[in-house]
Amino acid sequence: MTSFCCDLIPVPVRDSHPAEHRDPGWKLFGKIPPRDGPIKDPKSIQKVESAGPGNSTSPRHGVRKNLDFEPLSTTALILEDRPANLPAKPAEEAQKHRQQYEEMVAQAKKRELKEAQKRRKQLEDRCKLEESIGTAAQIWNLEILPNWSTTCTSRRVRDLWWQGIPPSVRGKVWSLAVGNDLNITHELYSICLSRAKEKWRCTPTHSVEAEPEGPGSSDRESSLELIKLDISRTFPHLCIFQQGGPYHDVLHSILGAYTCYRPDVGYVQGMSFIAAVLILNLDTADAFIAFANLLNKPCQMAFFRVDHSLMLTYFAAFEVFFEENLPKLFAHFRKNSLTPDIYLIDWIFTLYSKSLPLDLACRVWDVFCRDSEEFLFRTGLGLLRLYQDVLTTMDFIHMAQFLTRLPDFIPAEQLFQHIAAIHMTSRNRKWTLQKDPERGSPVLKR
Amino acid sequence: MDTQGIPSLHFCRVCTSLVTRFAQEAFGKQYKQTIGLDFFLKRISLPGNLNVTLQVWDIGGQTLGGKMLDKYIYGAHGVLLVYDITNHQSFENLEDWFSMVKKANEESEIQPVVSLIGNKIDMEHMRTVKADKHQRFCQENGLVSQFVSAKTGDSVYLCFQRVAAEILGVKLNKAEIEQSQRVVKADIVNYSQDAAARTPNPPRSSMCVVQ
């Protein structure tokens, strides 16, 4: 009974406490209109504001209220008369200086006003973008994902998909779209990982005079070494995959587990980027499942097995659509003997994650998950189309350099418009996969 | 490949660290992976006010091989075969690489000047490839012999300059060689912290990157 009373008593006390302190507290949030506070509060805000030093009378006050910014240069630039111990300026000069001063201030104000407007516009755009991402995420979560099998091919979903999957559902959508034909379970991942860890334990960390026991074993060992080295070279600017970074061990585990899952493929450069992008969007085991299934797609298998004749088949198919879509640029490339392997190898091996800014690469991945390999080559053509004008002015080495190191800033919307303008049909022929499971090479079908 | 009077030389692949060191005069402590090809352009000068533009094709990627490699090597004026003096396997692989270079240019009118380059001389204490082995390979095959450190930048500029001079039949005198030897500045690398820096290039990233 007593404890109940004791519990009761503090409640009103606690409640009345903030009420007393509310007024000074509101000063902090002076600009935010109180939603459900007492009506007298806004008045006290005004009081606090107008009590500020010299604000109420200055003509700037009105400007400030409207724009929410303080014109810095006008406060920093002060026109003063000459010190008293010096002869005063002639009236004409003083007049001229005042005029110049006013012009400068006016100009500075104008510039700042412009900047403030720009900032506000940026903020508005960002809010709008965030809102649209929020709405899209809701649609994906509530409408599309629960009914995946029936909705995923609908027109509306495909359109939404093209606009980019919201980051919060991206991993889930990728997983569903890539599928799990290999039926990999979380347990299988654990088994592969523990096998990999065993191997790492057995391999001496560094032996200078290690006798190679044959091509096979030395290869595997060097692939382990290569994984270590490549991990530190994967998105180095993000600083999360490097030694000591939060995702270093995760990336190491997935790549190691894969070499145990597919020893015939092993580790090939470029894989670390694919695994890294998946890790950024999925939990470890799910990332591994998506990774293994993704690499099992015909195009990825051809490349990661380094099957050169198949790779050349892909490049040849790419060139058919290149010529069809961009005949002028195609002729220019041909004249300079710039062949697609020079730039496509990087793009296809890493699914653009090394070549494009990460957020843009993820958008390419989105549609790649929807349209599969065809979209990778379509993206390549979209990039060539986007930079067509600048490329036609370049010679071989500059083109090669440009395409192997794309600009840091690539306008996303523009790129996607150019990709959309690429048609993957050539004289009624389409990019189709040969049905032969052994050699899933692209063929052009009528 | 000549462009407007300036002789332009087309070089082939070096290990990535050496090329970046040469092209950007910086040794990336965490440089990027080369998956396919990388291209660099660099102007160097030779005695007699001779300016040369070098096109360097870095074929460091593991994912290239066979037919494609032949294509990239064909027609090159110079080829730099780089191995790691602390890794014997990387030296042994060069023999295959050298025969591949010879084969690729069998039908070409110009035969490339080939240079054998031992990298990582800053790690002399860990050397596993003896210097006389290196010299013998050079003599037997008529290669330009050089030693560099991509990390410290030691002799990197000279290495490109010497091959360019050899191709164009220009003689470099001793004073010029000495001057070039210190062109590329060194920077300090924290050995204990940076695993990538400790092994600047994998054993394969010399000329032997392709299996």
XYZ file of C-alpha atoms in Angstrom:
657
model
C 0.000 0.000 0.000
C 2.699 2.411 0.991
C 4.737 1.734 -2.031
C 1.748 2.424 -4.179
C 1.331 5.813 -2.556
C 4.956 6.590 -3.009
C 4.643 5.777 -6.634
C 1.697 8.033 -7.018
C 3.105 11.090 -5.391
C 6.057 11.792 -7.643
C 3.928 11.720 -10.755
C 2.304 15.121 -10.485
C 5.568 16.522 -9.224
C 7.459 15.240 -12.225
C 4.713 16.554 -14.436
C 4.689 20.048 -13.025
C 8.447 20.332 -13.112
C 8.938 20.757 -16.843
C 6.022 23.141 -16.953
C 7.937 25.565 -14.800
C 11.022 25.274 -16.935
C 9.267 25.306 -20.210
C 9.691 28.962 -20.971
C 13.489 29.118 -20.969
C 13.554 25.756 -22.720
C 11.587 27.074 -25.655
C 14.238 29.618 -26.421
C 16.349 26.878 -27.889
C 13.717 25.986 -30.418
C 12.545 29.492 -31.118
C 12.073 28.920 -34.825
C 9.947 25.817 -34.534
C 6.262 26.551 -34.203
C 5.043 24.654 -31.166
C 2.475 22.107 -32.148
C 0.589 21.348 -28.998
C 2.110 23.683 -26.436
C 0.125 26.389 -24.674
C -0.766 29.415 -26.750
C 1.164 31.871 -24.655
C 4.477 30.274 -25.629
C 4.921 31.880 -29.057
C 4.691 35.294 -27.435
C 7.547 34.530 -25.137
C 9.565 33.417 -28.129
C 9.039 36.731 -29.782
C 10.029 38.472 -26.629
C 13.251 36.520 -26.502
C 13.967 37.224 -30.140
C 13.346 40.903 -30.067
C 15.450 41.163 -26.946
C 18.419 40.153 -29.083
C 21.095 42.825 -29.563
C 20.073 45.500 -32.031
C 17.828 43.285 -34.074
C 14.455 44.845 -33.592
C 15.254 48.217 -35.099
C 17.598 47.289 -37.937
C 16.091 47.051 -41.418
C 17.829 43.716 -41.734
C 15.393 42.253 -39.295
C 12.733 41.745 -41.915
C 15.130 40.124 -44.340
C 16.373 37.842 -41.698
C 12.935 36.733 -40.719
C 12.127 35.777 -44.279
C 15.315 34.104 -45.274
C 16.545 32.476 -42.150
C 20.098 33.562 -42.665
C 22.427 36.237 -41.455
C 24.185 38.187 -44.228
C 27.716 37.820 -42.971
C 29.535 40.257 -45.198
C 27.273 43.134 -44.264
C 28.111 42.671 -40.627
C 31.792 42.207 -41.294
C 32.240 45.251 -43.505
C 31.912 48.477 -41.550
C 32.350 51.941 -42.950
C 34.072 54.250 -40.518
C 35.273 57.793 -40.677
C 38.931 58.580 -40.343
C 40.274 58.572 -36.807
C 39.919 61.922 -35.055
C 43.643 62.646 -35.058
C 43.717 62.704 -38.877
C 42.230 65.377 -41.098
C 38.709 64.442 -42.151
C 37.916 63.323 -45.691
C 36.624 65.961 -48.040
C 32.854 65.752 -48.272
C 32.992 64.661 -51.883
C 35.349 61.791 -51.138
C 33.348 60.736 -48.120
C 30.235 60.743 -50.244
C 31.992 58.629 -52.889
C 33.208 56.142 -50.302
C 29.809 55.843 -48.781
C 28.377 55.142 -52.167
C 31.008 52.504 -52.910
C 30.404 50.969 -49.542
C 26.716 50.754 -50.150
C 27.266 49.184 -53.524
C 29.558 46.584 -52.045
C 27.102 45.775 -49.314
C 24.250 45.584 -51.775
C 26.220 43.243 -53.985
C 27.240 41.054 -51.102
C 23.656 40.915 -49.938
C 22.498 39.950 -53.367
C 25.054 37.195 -53.584
C 24.208 35.862 -50.187
C 20.552 35.991 -50.970
C 21.191 33.946 -54.056
C 23.256 31.447 -52.137
C 20.622 31.164 -49.473
C 18.017 30.502 -52.109
C 20.230 27.874 -53.668
C 20.745 26.226 -50.328
C 17.048 26.236 -49.681
C 16.404 24.712 -53.073
C 18.950 21.983 -52.375
C 17.352 21.283 -49.047
C 13.924 21.148 -50.638
C 15.176 18.771 -53.315
C 16.734 16.589 -50.704
C 13.569 16.522 -48.654
C 11.601 15.683 -51.729
C 14.027 12.890 -52.615
C 13.950 11.525 -49.099
C 10.202 11.634 -49.110
C 9.965 9.813 -52.417
C 12.414 7.194 -51.148
C 10.279 6.842 -48.041
C 7.093 6.415 -50.037
C 8.776 3.966 -52.376
C 10.121 1.966 -49.448
C 6.613 1.760 -48.067
C 5.226 0.528 -51.386
C 7.994 -2.063 -51.665
C 7.517 -3.222 -48.099
C 3.741 -3.300 -47.918
C 2.631 -4.090 -51.427
C 5.369 -5.631 -53.517
C 7.494 -7.795 -51.241
C 4.633 -9.697 -49.543
C 3.300 -10.744 -52.948
C 6.630 -11.037 -54.728
C 5.850 -13.859 -57.140
C 2.751 -12.176 -58.520
C 3.864 -8.552 -58.454
C 7.474 -8.728 -59.570
C 6.697 -8.826 -63.271
C 3.937 -6.200 -63.271
C 4.375 -3.030 -65.245
C 4.129 -0.799 -62.198
C 6.773 -2.686 -60.257
C 9.103 -2.720 -63.227
C 8.778 1.059 -63.524
C 9.429 1.570 -59.826
C 12.379 -0.793 -60.103
C 13.943 1.265 -62.865
C 13.857 4.355 -60.661
C 16.092 2.630 -58.120
C 15.258 0.432 -55.165
C 15.191 2.227 -51.791
C 18.345 1.268 -49.850
C 16.318 -0.159 -46.976
C 14.764 -2.889 -49.140
C 17.534 -3.166 -51.716
C 19.181 -6.247 -50.235
C 15.887 -8.059 -49.942
C 14.910 -7.322 -53.532
C 18.321 -8.338 -54.838
C 18.136 -11.622 -52.925
C 14.703 -12.389 -54.307
C 15.608 -11.412 -57.847
C 18.916 -13.303 -57.912
C 17.205 -16.276 -56.351
C 18.820 -19.347 -54.878
C 18.880 -21.971 -57.598
C 21.910 -23.479 -55.914
C 19.859 -24.104 -52.749
C 22.583 -22.814 -50.490
C 21.626 -22.760 -46.838
C 23.121 -20.813 -43.955
C 24.501 -24.127 -42.688
C 26.334 -24.752 -45.944
C 27.892 -21.327 -45.636
C 29.079 -22.123 -42.111
C 30.570 -25.394 -43.337
C 32.431 -23.707 -46.188
C 33.646 -20.984 -43.875
C 34.984 -23.387 -41.262
C 36.739 -25.305 -44.017
C 38.317 -22.111 -45.251
C 39.421 -21.210 -41.742
C 41.017 -24.612 -41.360
C 42.954 -24.042 -44.544
C 44.156 -20.662 -43.399
C 45.410 -22.225 -40.206
C 47.338 -24.876 -42.135
C 48.938 -22.353 -44.467
C 51.983 -20.762 -42.905
C 51.513 -17.007 -42.799
C 54.650 -16.303 -44.737
C 57.390 -18.682 -45.711
C 60.157 -17.309 -47.866
C 61.574 -20.641 -48.923
C 58.280 -22.466 -49.409
C 58.808 -25.277 -51.877
C 56.027 -25.330 -54.412
C 54.383 -28.759 -54.261
C 52.940 -28.475 -57.703
C 50.999 -25.968 -59.713
C 47.707 -26.687 -57.946
C 48.736 -26.065 -54.384
C 50.910 -23.070 -55.084
C 48.021 -21.598 -56.977
C 45.636 -22.007 -54.107
C 48.113 -20.524 -51.734
C 48.646 -17.530 -53.908
C 44.898 -17.135 -54.247
C 44.738 -16.907 -50.449
C 47.495 -14.315 -50.530
C 45.691 -12.510 -53.301
C 42.447 -12.376 -51.311
C 44.250 -10.698 -48.439
C 45.876 -8.186 -50.718
C 42.740 -7.462 -52.710
C 40.574 -6.932 -49.641
C 42.689 -3.956 -48.699
C 42.297 -2.656 -52.236
C 38.503 -2.940 -52.247
C 36.828 0.448 -51.982
C 39.865 1.842 -50.166
C 38.172 5.231 -49.805
C 35.366 3.753 -47.691
C 37.926 2.499 -45.152
C 35.627 -0.272 -43.914
C 37.069 -3.300 -45.692
C 40.668 -2.633 -44.797
C 42.560 -4.337 -41.997
C 40.899 -3.297 -38.744
C 37.778 -2.011 -40.524
C 34.344 -3.298 -39.522
C 33.760 -5.362 -42.675
C 37.276 -6.696 -43.213
C 36.599 -10.084 -41.655
C 33.192 -10.421 -43.305
C 34.639 -9.867 -46.753
C 37.498 -12.233 -45.996
C 35.040 -14.895 -44.819
C 32.799 -14.710 -47.856
C 35.651 -14.859 -50.352
C 37.348 -17.648 -48.416
C 34.120 -19.643 -48.127
C 33.582 -19.293 -51.862
C 36.987 -20.751 -52.696
C 35.939 -23.784 -50.654
C 32.493 -23.900 -52.219
C 33.855 -23.655 -55.775
C 37.519 -24.684 -55.692
C 37.390 -25.066 -59.475
C 36.718 -21.341 -59.821
C 38.656 -20.151 -56.799
C 39.264 -16.490 -56.200
C 39.498 -14.197 -59.215
C 40.138 -10.483 -59.051
C 36.947 -8.487 -59.218
C 35.086 -10.863 -56.877
C 36.041 -8.787 -53.865
C 34.084 -5.832 -55.255
C 30.972 -7.907 -55.878
C 31.099 -9.426 -52.417
C 31.688 -5.996 -50.874
C 28.627 -4.451 -52.521
C 26.511 -7.382 -51.328
C 27.880 -7.078 -47.785
C 26.834 -3.443 -47.745
C 23.238 -4.502 -48.419
C 22.792 -7.939 -46.860
C 23.673 -10.014 -43.799
C 26.762 -12.168 -44.149
C 25.154 -15.527 -44.894
C 22.580 -14.003 -47.239
C 25.338 -12.038 -48.951
C 27.181 -15.312 -49.530
C 24.080 -16.963 -50.971
C 23.510 -14.040 -53.336
C 27.226 -13.974 -54.196
C 27.410 -17.654 -55.145
C 24.180 -17.512 -57.126
C 25.190 -14.326 -58.892
C 28.528 -15.791 -59.943
C 26.702 -18.846 -61.192
C 24.924 -16.838 -63.888
C 26.199 -17.711 -67.363
C 27.868 -14.387 -68.064
C 29.597 -14.203 -64.675
C 30.690 -17.848 -64.907
C 32.228 -17.201 -68.320
C 34.188 -14.232 -67.009
C 35.244 -15.590 -63.637
C 36.397 -18.839 -65.160
C 38.431 -16.567 -67.435
C 37.099 -18.422 -70.446
C 38.563 -16.191 -73.127
C 36.714 -17.571 -76.110
C 33.391 -17.092 -74.327
C 34.395 -13.606 -73.230
C 35.178 -12.773 -76.833
C 31.728 -14.047 -77.819
C 30.191 -11.606 -75.361
C 32.337 -8.768 -76.675
C 31.345 -9.593 -80.246
C 27.649 -9.545 -79.308
C 28.220 -6.215 -77.561
C 29.753 -4.793 -80.723
C 26.685 -5.733 -82.782
C 24.512 -3.536 -80.558
C 27.226 -0.892 -80.358
C 27.217 -0.481 -84.114
C 23.443 -0.528 -84.247
C 22.946 2.096 -81.538
C 25.965 4.363 -81.979
C 27.228 3.956 -85.543
C 29.363 7.115 -85.519
C 31.168 6.334 -82.321
C 31.543 2.731 -83.369
C 33.327 3.819 -86.532
C 35.564 6.117 -84.489
C 36.497 3.294 -82.134
C 37.195 1.022 -85.063
C 39.383 3.627 -86.736
C 41.432 3.884 -83.556
C 41.372 0.116 -83.038
C 39.847 0.448 -79.613
C 38.241 -2.901 -78.903
C 35.600 -3.490 -76.223
C 37.785 -5.813 -74.131
C 39.900 -2.823 -73.153
C 37.102 -1.221 -71.153
C 34.501 -3.977 -70.763
C 36.700 -6.305 -68.737
C 36.704 -3.909 -65.798
C 33.040 -3.076 -66.124
C 31.741 -6.621 -66.393
C 34.046 -8.254 -63.851
C 33.076 -5.841 -61.094
C 29.519 -5.174 -62.350
C 30.496 -1.487 -62.539
C 31.115 -1.245 -58.810
C 34.756 -0.259 -59.312
C 34.102 2.071 -62.240
C 30.999 3.987 -61.175
C 30.280 5.890 -57.960
C 28.850 3.401 -55.476
C 25.290 4.782 -55.370
C 25.102 4.780 -59.134
C 26.592 1.290 -59.319
C 23.861 0.098 -56.956
C 21.226 1.492 -59.286
C 22.832 -0.405 -62.144
C 22.749 -3.521 -59.971
C 19.045 -2.927 -59.293
C 18.123 -3.184 -62.937
C 20.757 -5.855 -63.577
C 18.888 -8.001 -61.049
C 15.695 -7.318 -63.014
C 16.980 -7.690 -66.587
C 20.093 -9.878 -66.009
C 23.261 -9.768 -68.131
C 21.700 -7.885 -71.017
C 21.507 -4.839 -68.801
C 25.252 -4.889 -68.089
C 25.998 -4.449 -71.768
C 23.186 -1.959 -72.144
C 24.701 0.110 -69.340
C 28.032 0.015 -71.148
C 26.407 1.363 -74.267
C 24.573 3.962 -72.189
C 27.904 5.177 -70.839
C 29.362 5.370 -74.333
C 26.283 7.271 -75.475
C 26.516 9.689 -72.543
C 30.129 10.507 -73.363
C 29.826 10.152 -77.117
C 30.712 13.760 -77.916
C 33.844 13.914 -75.823
C 34.995 10.455 -76.941
C 34.830 11.302 -80.639
C 37.435 14.041 -80.089
C 39.943 11.643 -78.501
C 42.648 9.345 -79.816
C 43.207 5.762 -78.749
C 45.171 6.301 -75.571
C 42.926 9.066 -74.271
C 39.792 7.076 -74.923
C 41.314 4.044 -73.249
C 42.297 6.169 -70.290
C 38.913 7.849 -70.100
C 36.961 4.608 -70.208
C 39.150 2.779 -67.720
C 38.907 5.713 -65.320
C 35.492 7.310 -65.700
C 34.817 10.805 -64.313
C 34.243 11.053 -60.563
C 30.891 12.671 -61.013
C 28.425 11.023 -63.380
C 24.888 12.447 -63.496
C 22.655 9.510 -62.560
C 19.443 10.632 -64.186
C 21.217 11.523 -67.391
C 23.020 8.187 -67.519
C 19.763 6.319 -67.060
C 18.151 8.350 -69.786
C 20.970 7.351 -72.102
C 20.693 3.725 -71.062
C 16.960 3.873 -71.746
C 17.698 5.164 -75.217
C 19.764 2.086 -76.042
C 17.785 -0.574 -77.835
C 18.888 -4.119 -77.403
C 17.452 -5.281 -80.664
C 19.351 -5.451 -83.893
C 17.440 -6.039 -87.092
C 14.774 -7.933 -85.148
C 17.415 -9.874 -83.322
C 17.543 -9.927 -79.545
C 20.083 -10.625 -76.857
C 19.194 -14.182 -75.913
C 20.965 -16.910 -74.094
C 21.690 -20.150 -75.804
C 19.722 -22.901 -74.163
C 22.730 -25.191 -73.983
C 23.534 -25.315 -70.274
C 27.172 -26.200 -70.903
C 27.912 -23.107 -72.901
C 25.494 -20.383 -72.010
C 26.890 -17.960 -74.520
C 24.887 -15.086 -75.875
C 23.439 -15.508 -79.315
C 21.396 -13.134 -81.318
C 18.002 -14.587 -82.067
C 15.332 -13.528 -84.396
C 51.153 5.831 -83.123
C 53.181 8.943 -83.794
C 51.509 12.155 -82.813
C 52.577 15.462 -84.235
C 56.299 15.070 -84.423
C 56.792 13.905 -80.888
C 57.887 10.321 -81.013
C 55.387 8.290 -79.138
C 56.413 4.979 -77.702
C 54.097 2.248 -76.723
C 55.252 0.350 -73.690
C 53.798 -2.750 -72.287
C 53.018 -3.771 -68.868
C 54.806 -3.382 -65.803
C 53.641 -4.228 -62.389
C 51.045 -1.744 -61.290
C 53.018 -0.182 -58.492
C 55.872 0.613 -60.845
C 53.606 2.262 -63.379
C 51.732 4.353 -60.846
C 55.016 5.357 -59.329
C 56.239 6.452 -62.710
C 53.090 8.092 -63.974
C 52.005 9.893 -60.849
C 55.279 10.028 -58.981
C 53.452 8.583 -56.068
C 53.393 5.131 -54.633
C 49.862 4.348 -53.603
C 50.052 2.776 -50.222
C 46.603 1.445 -50.933
C 46.448 1.487 -54.645
C 43.541 0.089 -56.553
C 43.186 -3.315 -58.068
C 43.899 -3.616 -61.735
C 41.323 -5.980 -63.084
C 41.668 -5.317 -66.775
C 44.062 -2.804 -68.241
C 45.331 0.549 -67.117
C 46.693 3.259 -69.353
C 49.142 6.021 -68.655
C 50.649 8.799 -70.687
C 53.928 10.351 -69.671
C 56.369 12.711 -71.286
C 60.036 12.193 -70.698
C 63.045 13.946 -72.144
C 66.174 12.444 -73.620
C 69.513 14.053 -74.467
C 69.422 16.445 -77.394
C 66.166 18.093 -76.344
C 64.278 15.042 -77.461
C 60.871 14.881 -75.886
C 59.126 11.547 -75.983
C 55.588 10.646 -75.066
C 55.278 7.240 -73.524
C 52.065 5.285 -73.682
C 52.183 2.774 -70.926
C 49.760 -0.115 -70.998
C 49.669 -1.734 -67.639
C 48.554 -5.294 -68.056
C 48.731 -6.152 -64.399
C 45.367 -7.865 -64.268
C 45.044 -11.508 -63.436
C 42.022 -11.757 -65.678
C 43.837 -11.310 -68.957
C 45.421 -14.091 -70.866
C 45.908 -15.986 -74.042
C 44.657 -14.328 -77.174
C 44.061 -10.979 -75.531
C 47.563 -10.691 -74.146
C 49.088 -11.381 -77.527
C 47.028 -8.555 -78.915
C 48.229 -6.077 -76.311
C 51.862 -7.013 -76.615
C 51.844 -7.011 -80.403
C 53.412 -3.880 -81.820
C 54.782 -2.584 -78.525
C 58.076 -0.701 -78.805
C 59.193 -1.712 -75.381
C 58.276 -4.334 -72.846
C 59.176 -4.170 -69.204
C 59.320 -7.525 -67.485
C 59.104 -6.874 -63.794
C 59.659 -9.380 -61.033
C 60.000 -9.185 -57.286
C 63.535 -9.866 -56.041
C 62.113 -11.303 -52.825
C 59.925 -13.809 -54.674
C 61.622 -16.511 -56.676
C 58.437 -17.736 -58.316
C 57.872 -14.350 -59.909
C 61.311 -14.582 -61.524
C 60.734 -18.083 -62.823
C 57.481 -17.053 -64.443
C 59.307 -14.480 -66.513
C 60.675 -17.122 -68.817
C 57.155 -17.933 -69.966
C 56.387 -14.275 -70.289
C 59.454 -13.646 -72.342
C 58.630 -16.411 -74.789
C 55.093 -15.061 -75.012
C 56.446 -11.614 -75.905
C 58.678 -13.134 -78.574
C 55.846 -15.180 -79.991
C 53.371 -12.309 -80.002
C 55.744 -10.215 -82.069
C 56.862 -12.977 -84.433
C 55.121 -11.427 -87.385
C 55.618 -7.827 -86.341
C 58.051 -5.602 -88.223
C 59.423 -4.074 -85.071
C 60.817 -6.147 -82.291
C 60.308 -4.603 -78.871
C 63.176 -3.664 -76.620
C 62.730 -5.858 -73.586
C 64.003 -4.922 -70.172
C 64.309 -7.195 -67.174
C 63.533 -5.296 -64.011
C 64.078 -6.500 -60.492
C 61.682 -4.617 -58.237
C 61.750 -4.036 -54.459
C 65.440 -3.292 -54.054
C 64.463 -1.522 -50.848
C 63.956 -5.042 -49.497
C 67.489 -6.197 -50.300
C 67.684 -8.076 -46.989
C 64.875 -10.376 -48.165
C 66.292 -11.024 -51.625
C 65.794 -14.577 -52.896
C 66.745 -14.059 -56.551
C 70.513 -13.771 -56.841
C 71.850 -10.887 -58.902
C 74.023 -13.117 -61.124
C 70.967 -15.163 -62.056
C 69.336 -11.950 -63.192
C 72.421 -10.935 -65.182
C 72.704 -14.310 -66.880
C 69.092 -14.164 -68.037
C 69.717 -10.709 -69.481
C 72.880 -11.736 -71.313
C 71.389 -14.874 -72.767
C 68.393 -13.029 -74.159
C 69.759 -9.581 -74.871
C 67.633 -7.778 -72.298
C 68.260 -4.394 -70.681
C 69.011 -5.127 -67.057
C 67.700 -2.843 -64.307
C 66.843 -2.738 -60.625
C 64.253 -0.439 -59.098
C 62.127 0.164 -56.086
C 58.588 1.181 -56.903
C 58.095 2.041 -53.266
C 60.960 4.427 -52.764
C 60.941 5.502 -56.400
C 64.567 4.536 -56.753
C 65.583 4.452 -60.445
C 61.998 4.274 -61.686
C 62.277 7.261 -64.015
C 65.633 6.058 -65.234
C 64.206 2.673 -66.022
C 61.692 4.129 -68.473
C 64.251 6.591 -69.791
C 66.802 3.887 -70.517
C 64.367 1.751 -72.442
C 63.136 4.769 -74.412
C 66.733 5.743 -75.227
C 67.503 2.204 -76.319
C 64.485 2.154 -78.633
C 65.386 5.455 -80.246
C 69.099 4.694 -80.384
C 70.025 7.583 -78.093
C 73.006 7.237 -75.783
C 72.646 8.328 -72.195
C 75.865 9.473 -70.593
C 76.749 8.875 -66.999
C 75.904 12.363 -65.803
C 72.423 12.096 -67.227
C 71.900 8.725 -65.662
C 72.976 10.032 -62.288
C 70.655 12.969 -62.630
C 67.660 10.808 -63.405
C 68.387 8.456 -60.599
C 67.062 10.832 -58.010
C 64.138 12.332 -59.858
C 61.330 10.453 -58.217
C 61.015 11.395 -54.590
C 60.569 8.873 -51.850
C 58.015 9.041 -49.109
C 57.853 7.434 -45.755
C 55.826 4.316 -45.389
C 54.828 3.068 -42.020
C 55.797 -0.572 -42.242
C 54.109 -1.827 -39.139
C 50.687 -0.431 -39.951
C 50.154 -0.960 -43.579
C 49.993 -4.516 -44.776
C 49.433 -3.415 -48.340
C 52.573 -1.350 -48.268
C 54.675 -4.107 -46.884
C 53.957 -6.240 -49.915
C 53.605 -3.525 -52.525
C 52.692 -5.934 -55.249
C 51.665 -9.539 -55.178
C 54.090 -12.029 -56.588
C 51.925 -12.194 -59.674
C 51.660 -8.523 -60.316
C 54.984 -8.537 -61.996
C 54.819 -9.680 -65.566
C 53.361 -12.915 -64.409
C 49.924 -11.878 -63.420
C 48.179 -14.152 -65.820
C 48.019 -17.811 -65.017
